XYZ file of N, CA and C in Angstrom:
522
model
N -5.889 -71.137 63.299
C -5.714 -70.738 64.670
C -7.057 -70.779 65.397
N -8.127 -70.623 64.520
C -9.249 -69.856 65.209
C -10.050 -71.596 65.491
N -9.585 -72.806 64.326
C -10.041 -74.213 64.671
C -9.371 -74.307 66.362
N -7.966 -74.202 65.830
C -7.347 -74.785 67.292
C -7.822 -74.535 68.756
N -8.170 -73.215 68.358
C -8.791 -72.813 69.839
C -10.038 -72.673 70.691
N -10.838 -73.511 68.828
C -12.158 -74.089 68.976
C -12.052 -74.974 69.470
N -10.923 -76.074 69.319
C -10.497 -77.401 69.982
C -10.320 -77.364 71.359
N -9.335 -76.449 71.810
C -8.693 -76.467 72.695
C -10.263 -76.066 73.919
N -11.259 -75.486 73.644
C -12.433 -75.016 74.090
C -13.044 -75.763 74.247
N -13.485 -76.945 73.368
C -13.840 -77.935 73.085
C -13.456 -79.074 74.435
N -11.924 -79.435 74.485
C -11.548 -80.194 75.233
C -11.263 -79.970 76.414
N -11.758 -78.305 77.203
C -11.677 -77.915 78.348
C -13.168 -78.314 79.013
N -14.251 -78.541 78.101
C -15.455 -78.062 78.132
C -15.496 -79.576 78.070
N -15.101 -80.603 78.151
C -14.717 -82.150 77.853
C -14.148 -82.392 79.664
N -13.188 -81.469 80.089
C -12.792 -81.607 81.427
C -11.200 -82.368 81.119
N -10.642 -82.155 79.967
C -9.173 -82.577 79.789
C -8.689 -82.163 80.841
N -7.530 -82.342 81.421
C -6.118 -81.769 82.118
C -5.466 -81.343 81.384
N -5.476 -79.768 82.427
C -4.111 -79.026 81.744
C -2.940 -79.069 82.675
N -1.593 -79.086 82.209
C -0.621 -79.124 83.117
C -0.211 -77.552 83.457
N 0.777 -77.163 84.128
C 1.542 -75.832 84.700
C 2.127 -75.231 83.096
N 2.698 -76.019 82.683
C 3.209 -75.428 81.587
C 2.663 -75.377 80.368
N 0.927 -75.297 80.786
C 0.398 -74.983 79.724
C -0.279 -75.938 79.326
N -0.274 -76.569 77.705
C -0.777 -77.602 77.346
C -0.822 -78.825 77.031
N 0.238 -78.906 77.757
C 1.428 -80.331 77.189
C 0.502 -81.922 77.786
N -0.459 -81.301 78.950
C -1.191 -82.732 78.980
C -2.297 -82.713 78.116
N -2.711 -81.375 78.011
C -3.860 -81.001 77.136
C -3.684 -81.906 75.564
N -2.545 -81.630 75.531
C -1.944 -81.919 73.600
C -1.775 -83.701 74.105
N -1.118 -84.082 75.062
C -1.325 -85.836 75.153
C -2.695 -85.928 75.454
N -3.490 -85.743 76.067
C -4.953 -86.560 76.223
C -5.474 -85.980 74.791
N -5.215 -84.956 73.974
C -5.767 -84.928 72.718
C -5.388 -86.186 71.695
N -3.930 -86.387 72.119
C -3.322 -87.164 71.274
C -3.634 -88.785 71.321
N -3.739 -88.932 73.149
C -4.642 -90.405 73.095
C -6.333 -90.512 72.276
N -7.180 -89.359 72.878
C -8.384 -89.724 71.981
C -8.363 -89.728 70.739
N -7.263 -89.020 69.781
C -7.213 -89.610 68.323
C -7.115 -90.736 68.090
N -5.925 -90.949 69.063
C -5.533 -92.537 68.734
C -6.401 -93.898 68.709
N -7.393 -93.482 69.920
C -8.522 -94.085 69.737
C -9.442 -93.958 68.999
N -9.652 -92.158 68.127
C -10.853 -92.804 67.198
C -10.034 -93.701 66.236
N -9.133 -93.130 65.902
C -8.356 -93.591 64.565
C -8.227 -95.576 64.571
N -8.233 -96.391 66.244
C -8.265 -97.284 66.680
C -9.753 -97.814 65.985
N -10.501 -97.153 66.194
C -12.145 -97.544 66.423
C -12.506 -97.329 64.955
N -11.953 -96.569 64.549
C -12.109 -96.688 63.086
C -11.560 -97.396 62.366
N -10.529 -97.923 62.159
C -9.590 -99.021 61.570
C -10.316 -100.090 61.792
N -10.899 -100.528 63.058
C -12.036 -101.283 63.495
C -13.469 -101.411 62.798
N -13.780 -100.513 62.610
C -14.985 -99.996 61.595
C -14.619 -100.655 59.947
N -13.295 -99.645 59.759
C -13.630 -99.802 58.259
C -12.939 -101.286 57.922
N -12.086 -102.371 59.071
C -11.873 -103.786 58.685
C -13.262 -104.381 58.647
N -14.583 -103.882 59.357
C -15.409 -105.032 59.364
C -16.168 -104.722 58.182
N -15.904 -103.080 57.750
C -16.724 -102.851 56.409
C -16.250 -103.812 55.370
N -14.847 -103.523 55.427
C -14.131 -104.834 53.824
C -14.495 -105.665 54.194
N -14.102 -106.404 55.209
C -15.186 -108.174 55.210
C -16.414 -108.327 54.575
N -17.256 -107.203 55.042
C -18.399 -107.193 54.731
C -19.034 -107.266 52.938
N -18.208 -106.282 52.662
C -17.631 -106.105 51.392
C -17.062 -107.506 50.880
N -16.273 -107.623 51.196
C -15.686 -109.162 50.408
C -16.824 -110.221 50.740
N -17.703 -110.264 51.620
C -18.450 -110.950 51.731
C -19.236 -111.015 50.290
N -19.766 -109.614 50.747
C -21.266 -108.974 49.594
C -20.356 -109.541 48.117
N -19.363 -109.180 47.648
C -18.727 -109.117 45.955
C -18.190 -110.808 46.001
N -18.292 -111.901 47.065
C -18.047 -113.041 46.762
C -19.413 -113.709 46.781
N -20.597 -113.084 47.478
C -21.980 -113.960 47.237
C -22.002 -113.399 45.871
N -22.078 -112.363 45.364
C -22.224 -111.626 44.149
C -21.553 -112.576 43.054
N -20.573 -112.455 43.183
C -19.551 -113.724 42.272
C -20.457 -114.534 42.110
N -20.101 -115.500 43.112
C -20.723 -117.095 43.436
C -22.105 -117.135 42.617
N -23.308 -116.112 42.739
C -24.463 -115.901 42.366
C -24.732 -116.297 41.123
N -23.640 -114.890 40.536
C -23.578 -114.628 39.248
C -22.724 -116.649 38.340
N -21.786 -116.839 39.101
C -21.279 -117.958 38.388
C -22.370 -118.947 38.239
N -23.189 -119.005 39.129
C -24.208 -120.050 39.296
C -25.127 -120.151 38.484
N -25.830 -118.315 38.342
C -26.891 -118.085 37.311
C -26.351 -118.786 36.361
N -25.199 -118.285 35.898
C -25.064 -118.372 34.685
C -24.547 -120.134 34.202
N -24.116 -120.932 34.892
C -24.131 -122.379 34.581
C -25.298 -122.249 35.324
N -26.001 -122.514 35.661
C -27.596 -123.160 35.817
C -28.522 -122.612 34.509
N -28.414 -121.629 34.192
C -29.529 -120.701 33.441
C -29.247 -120.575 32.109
N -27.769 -120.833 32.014
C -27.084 -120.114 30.946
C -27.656 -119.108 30.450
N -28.086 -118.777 29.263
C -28.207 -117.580 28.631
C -29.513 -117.430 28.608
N -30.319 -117.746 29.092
C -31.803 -118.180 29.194
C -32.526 -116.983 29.857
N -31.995 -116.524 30.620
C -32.756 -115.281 31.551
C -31.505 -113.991 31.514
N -32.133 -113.373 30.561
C -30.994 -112.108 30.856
C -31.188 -111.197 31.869
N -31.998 -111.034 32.409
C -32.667 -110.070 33.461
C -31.647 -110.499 34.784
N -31.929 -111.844 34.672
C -31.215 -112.075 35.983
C -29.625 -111.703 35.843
N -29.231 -112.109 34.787
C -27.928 -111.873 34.252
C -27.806 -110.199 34.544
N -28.170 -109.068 34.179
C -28.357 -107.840 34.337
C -28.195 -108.101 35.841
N -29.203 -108.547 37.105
C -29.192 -107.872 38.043
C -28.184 -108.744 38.613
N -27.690 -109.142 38.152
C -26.663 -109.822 38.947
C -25.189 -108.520 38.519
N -25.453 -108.359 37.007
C -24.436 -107.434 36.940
C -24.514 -105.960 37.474
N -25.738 -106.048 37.878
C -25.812 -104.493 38.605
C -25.349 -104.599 40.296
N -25.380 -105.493 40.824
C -25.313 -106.112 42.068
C -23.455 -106.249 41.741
N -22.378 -106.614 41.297
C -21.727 -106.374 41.261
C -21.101 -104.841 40.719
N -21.538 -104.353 39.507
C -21.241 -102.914 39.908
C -22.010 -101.913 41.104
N -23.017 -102.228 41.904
C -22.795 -101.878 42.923
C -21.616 -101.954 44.166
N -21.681 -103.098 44.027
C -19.845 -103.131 45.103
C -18.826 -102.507 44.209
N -18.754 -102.560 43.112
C -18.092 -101.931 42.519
C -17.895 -100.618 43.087
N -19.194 -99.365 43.754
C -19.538 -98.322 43.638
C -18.926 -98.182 45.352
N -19.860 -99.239 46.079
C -19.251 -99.389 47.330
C -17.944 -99.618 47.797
N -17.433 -100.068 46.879
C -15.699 -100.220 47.124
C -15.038 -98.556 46.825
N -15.162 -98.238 45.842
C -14.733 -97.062 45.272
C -14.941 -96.051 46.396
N -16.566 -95.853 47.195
C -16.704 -94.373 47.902
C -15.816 -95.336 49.077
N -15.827 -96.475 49.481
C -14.707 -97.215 50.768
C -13.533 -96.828 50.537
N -12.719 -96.657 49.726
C -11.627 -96.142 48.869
C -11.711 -94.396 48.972
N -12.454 -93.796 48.898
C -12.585 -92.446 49.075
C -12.549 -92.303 50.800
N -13.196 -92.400 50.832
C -13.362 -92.678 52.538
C -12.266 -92.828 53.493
N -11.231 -93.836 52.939
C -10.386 -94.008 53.638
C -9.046 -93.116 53.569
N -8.825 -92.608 52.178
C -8.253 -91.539 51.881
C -8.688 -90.749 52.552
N -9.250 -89.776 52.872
C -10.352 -88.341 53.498
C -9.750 -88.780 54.999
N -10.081 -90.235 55.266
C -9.613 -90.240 56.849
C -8.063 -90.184 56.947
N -7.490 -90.678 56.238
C -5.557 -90.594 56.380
C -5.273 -89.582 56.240
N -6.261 -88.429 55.568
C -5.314 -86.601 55.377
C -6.099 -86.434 56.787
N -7.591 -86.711 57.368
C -7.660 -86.181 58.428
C -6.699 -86.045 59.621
N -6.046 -87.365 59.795
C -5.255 -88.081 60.623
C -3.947 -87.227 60.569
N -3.410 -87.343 59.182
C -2.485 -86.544 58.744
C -2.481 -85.185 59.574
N -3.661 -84.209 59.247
C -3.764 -83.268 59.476
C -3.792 -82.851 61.053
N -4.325 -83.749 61.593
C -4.254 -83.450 63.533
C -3.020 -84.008 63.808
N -2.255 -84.811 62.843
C -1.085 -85.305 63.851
C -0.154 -83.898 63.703
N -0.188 -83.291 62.306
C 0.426 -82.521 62.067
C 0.209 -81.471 62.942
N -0.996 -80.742 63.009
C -1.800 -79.626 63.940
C -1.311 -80.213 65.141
N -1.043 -81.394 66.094
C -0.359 -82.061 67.074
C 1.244 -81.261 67.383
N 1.837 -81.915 66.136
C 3.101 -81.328 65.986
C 3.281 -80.047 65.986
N 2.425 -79.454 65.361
C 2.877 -77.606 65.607
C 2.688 -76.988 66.958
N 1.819 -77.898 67.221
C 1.472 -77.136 68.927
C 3.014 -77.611 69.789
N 3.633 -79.026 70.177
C 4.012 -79.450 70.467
C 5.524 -78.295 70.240
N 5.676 -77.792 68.958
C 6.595 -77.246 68.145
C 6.453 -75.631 68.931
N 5.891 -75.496 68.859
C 5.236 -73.426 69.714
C 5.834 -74.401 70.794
N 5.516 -74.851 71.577
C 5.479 -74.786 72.893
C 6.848 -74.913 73.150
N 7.266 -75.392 72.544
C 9.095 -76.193 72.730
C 9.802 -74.490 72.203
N 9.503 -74.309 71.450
C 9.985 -72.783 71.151
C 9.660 -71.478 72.108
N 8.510 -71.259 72.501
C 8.408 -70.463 73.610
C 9.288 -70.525 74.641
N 9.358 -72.073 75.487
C 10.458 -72.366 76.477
C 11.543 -71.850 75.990
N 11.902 -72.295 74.863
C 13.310 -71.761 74.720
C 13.855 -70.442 74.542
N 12.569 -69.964 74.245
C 12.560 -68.363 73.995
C 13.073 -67.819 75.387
N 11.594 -67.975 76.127
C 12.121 -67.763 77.500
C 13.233 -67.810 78.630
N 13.941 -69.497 78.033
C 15.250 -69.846 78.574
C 16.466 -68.660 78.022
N 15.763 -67.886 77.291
C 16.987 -67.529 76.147
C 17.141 -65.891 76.798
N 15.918 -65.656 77.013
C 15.911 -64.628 77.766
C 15.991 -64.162 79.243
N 15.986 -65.283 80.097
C 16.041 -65.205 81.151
C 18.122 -65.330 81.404
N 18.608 -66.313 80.332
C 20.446 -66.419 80.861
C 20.832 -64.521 80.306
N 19.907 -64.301 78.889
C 20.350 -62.705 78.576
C 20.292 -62.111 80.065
N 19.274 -61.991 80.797
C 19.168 -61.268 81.829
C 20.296 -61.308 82.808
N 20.634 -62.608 82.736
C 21.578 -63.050 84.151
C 22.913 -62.349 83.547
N 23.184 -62.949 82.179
C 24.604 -61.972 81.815
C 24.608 -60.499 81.928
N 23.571 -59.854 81.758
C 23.247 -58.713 81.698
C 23.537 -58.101 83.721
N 22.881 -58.787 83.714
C 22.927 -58.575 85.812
C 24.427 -58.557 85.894
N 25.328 -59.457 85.199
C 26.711 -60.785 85.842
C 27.425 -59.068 84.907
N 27.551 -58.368 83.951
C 27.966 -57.334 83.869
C 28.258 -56.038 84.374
N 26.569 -55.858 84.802
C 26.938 -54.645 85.636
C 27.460 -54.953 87.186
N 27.498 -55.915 87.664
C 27.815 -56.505 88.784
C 29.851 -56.374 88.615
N 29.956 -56.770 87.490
C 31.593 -56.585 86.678
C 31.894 -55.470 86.976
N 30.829 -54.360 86.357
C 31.066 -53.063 85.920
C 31.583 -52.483 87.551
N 30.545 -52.526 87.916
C 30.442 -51.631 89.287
C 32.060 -52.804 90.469
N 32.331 -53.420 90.274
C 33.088 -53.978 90.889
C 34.589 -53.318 90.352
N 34.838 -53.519 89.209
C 35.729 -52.409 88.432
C 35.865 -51.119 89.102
N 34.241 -50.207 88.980
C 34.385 -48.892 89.924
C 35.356 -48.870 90.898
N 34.591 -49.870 92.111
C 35.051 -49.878 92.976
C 36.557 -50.089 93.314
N 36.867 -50.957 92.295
C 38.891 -51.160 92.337
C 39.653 -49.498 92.048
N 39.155 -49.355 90.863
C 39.163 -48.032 90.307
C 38.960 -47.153 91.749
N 38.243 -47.033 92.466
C 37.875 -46.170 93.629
C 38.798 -46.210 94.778
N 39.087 -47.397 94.748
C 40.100 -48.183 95.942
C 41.579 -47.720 95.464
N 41.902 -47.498 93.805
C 43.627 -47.072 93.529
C 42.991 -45.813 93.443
N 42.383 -45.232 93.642
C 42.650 -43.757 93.487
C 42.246 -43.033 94.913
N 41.598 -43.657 95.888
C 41.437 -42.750 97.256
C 43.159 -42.812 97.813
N 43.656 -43.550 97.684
C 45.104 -43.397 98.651
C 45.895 -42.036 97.997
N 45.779 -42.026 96.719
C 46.164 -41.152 95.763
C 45.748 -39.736 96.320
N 44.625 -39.778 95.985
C 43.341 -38.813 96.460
C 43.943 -38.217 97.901
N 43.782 -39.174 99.150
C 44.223 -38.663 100.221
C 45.682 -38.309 100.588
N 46.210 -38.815 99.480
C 48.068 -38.413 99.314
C 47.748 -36.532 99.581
N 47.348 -36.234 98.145
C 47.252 -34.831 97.948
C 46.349 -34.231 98.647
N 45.091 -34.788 99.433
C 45.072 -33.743 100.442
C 45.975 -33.435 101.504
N 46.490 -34.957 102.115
C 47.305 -34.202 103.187
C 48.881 -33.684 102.630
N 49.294 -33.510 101.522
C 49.914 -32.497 100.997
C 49.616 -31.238 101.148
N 48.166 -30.782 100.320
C 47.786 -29.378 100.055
C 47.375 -29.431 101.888
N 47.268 -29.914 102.895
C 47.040 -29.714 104.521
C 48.346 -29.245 104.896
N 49.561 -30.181 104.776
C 51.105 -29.538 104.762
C 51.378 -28.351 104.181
N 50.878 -27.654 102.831
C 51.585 -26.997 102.368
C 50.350 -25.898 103.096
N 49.441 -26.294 103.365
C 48.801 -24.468 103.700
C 48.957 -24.634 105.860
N 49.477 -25.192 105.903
C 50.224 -25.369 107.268
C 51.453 -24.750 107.372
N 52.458 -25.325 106.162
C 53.450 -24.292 106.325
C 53.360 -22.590 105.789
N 52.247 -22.412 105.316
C 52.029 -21.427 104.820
C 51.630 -20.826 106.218
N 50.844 -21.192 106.571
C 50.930 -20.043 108.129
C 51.321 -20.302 109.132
């Protein structure tokens, strides 16, 4: 919670847009600049493998060459040629780490994306949920008191029956 709202601080302090209902442009312009590092990086790490396939095919090529030109004649070179391939070896492997670490990152904000996206959609509805309670609640006593009033309406004729009875009877009384 306490990242998110480092973020959210972060991207006010950036000059994002926020919309009325909160953060919903906030959470899309978050969601485009991922998309772009995640763009710019995919970018990155294709020119690293080229680079890479470059480096482990001069490496090859090198090594095939030493070794029909030289044959067994110079082991040293033979060695650094084999260290020069387990180096890419080493470089492929942390490229391989690397790219893993970035797919849970990715993972992880799209997800942190989704939960926000998820609160927010739930609050509304919370709210929607409580605002129709209210109206039924209003649309009842509005029932209630309308009832009274019928109730009020069959019983005054009633009501005024027996006063002007008990008016007759203490009329004929004197």
């Amino acid at each position: 919670m306490e990242r998110e709202r480092r973020s959210y601080q972060e991207m006010e302090r950036l000059g994002y847009p926020k919309s009325i209902d909160g953060n919903h442009a906030f959470i899309k312009a978050c969601d485009e600049d991922l998309r772009k590092m995640i763009d710019q990086n995919h970018g990155l790490i294709k020119a690293h493998d080229e680079e890479m396939e470059r480096i482990k095919q001069m490496a090859d090529d090198m090594f095939t060459m030493e070794q029909e030109s030289m044959g067994h004649c110079f082991p040293h070179k033979r060695r650094k040629i084999e260290k020069l391939l387990l180096m890419s070896e080493i470089i492929n492997l942390r490229h391989n780490k690397m790219m893993n670490e970035m797919a849970l990152l990715e993972a992880d904000e799209r997800m942190s994306i989704l939960a926000q996206e998820h609160q927010t959609e739930k609050d509304e509805f919370e709210r929607r949920i409580k605002e129709l309670e209210r109206k039924v609640d209003d649309k009842r006593v509005e029932e209630v008191e309308i009832q009274s009033l019928k109730e009020e309406i069959k019983v005054k004729p009633k009501v005024e029956a027996i006063e002007e009875e008990e008016v007759k009877v203490k009329e004929e009384e004197a």
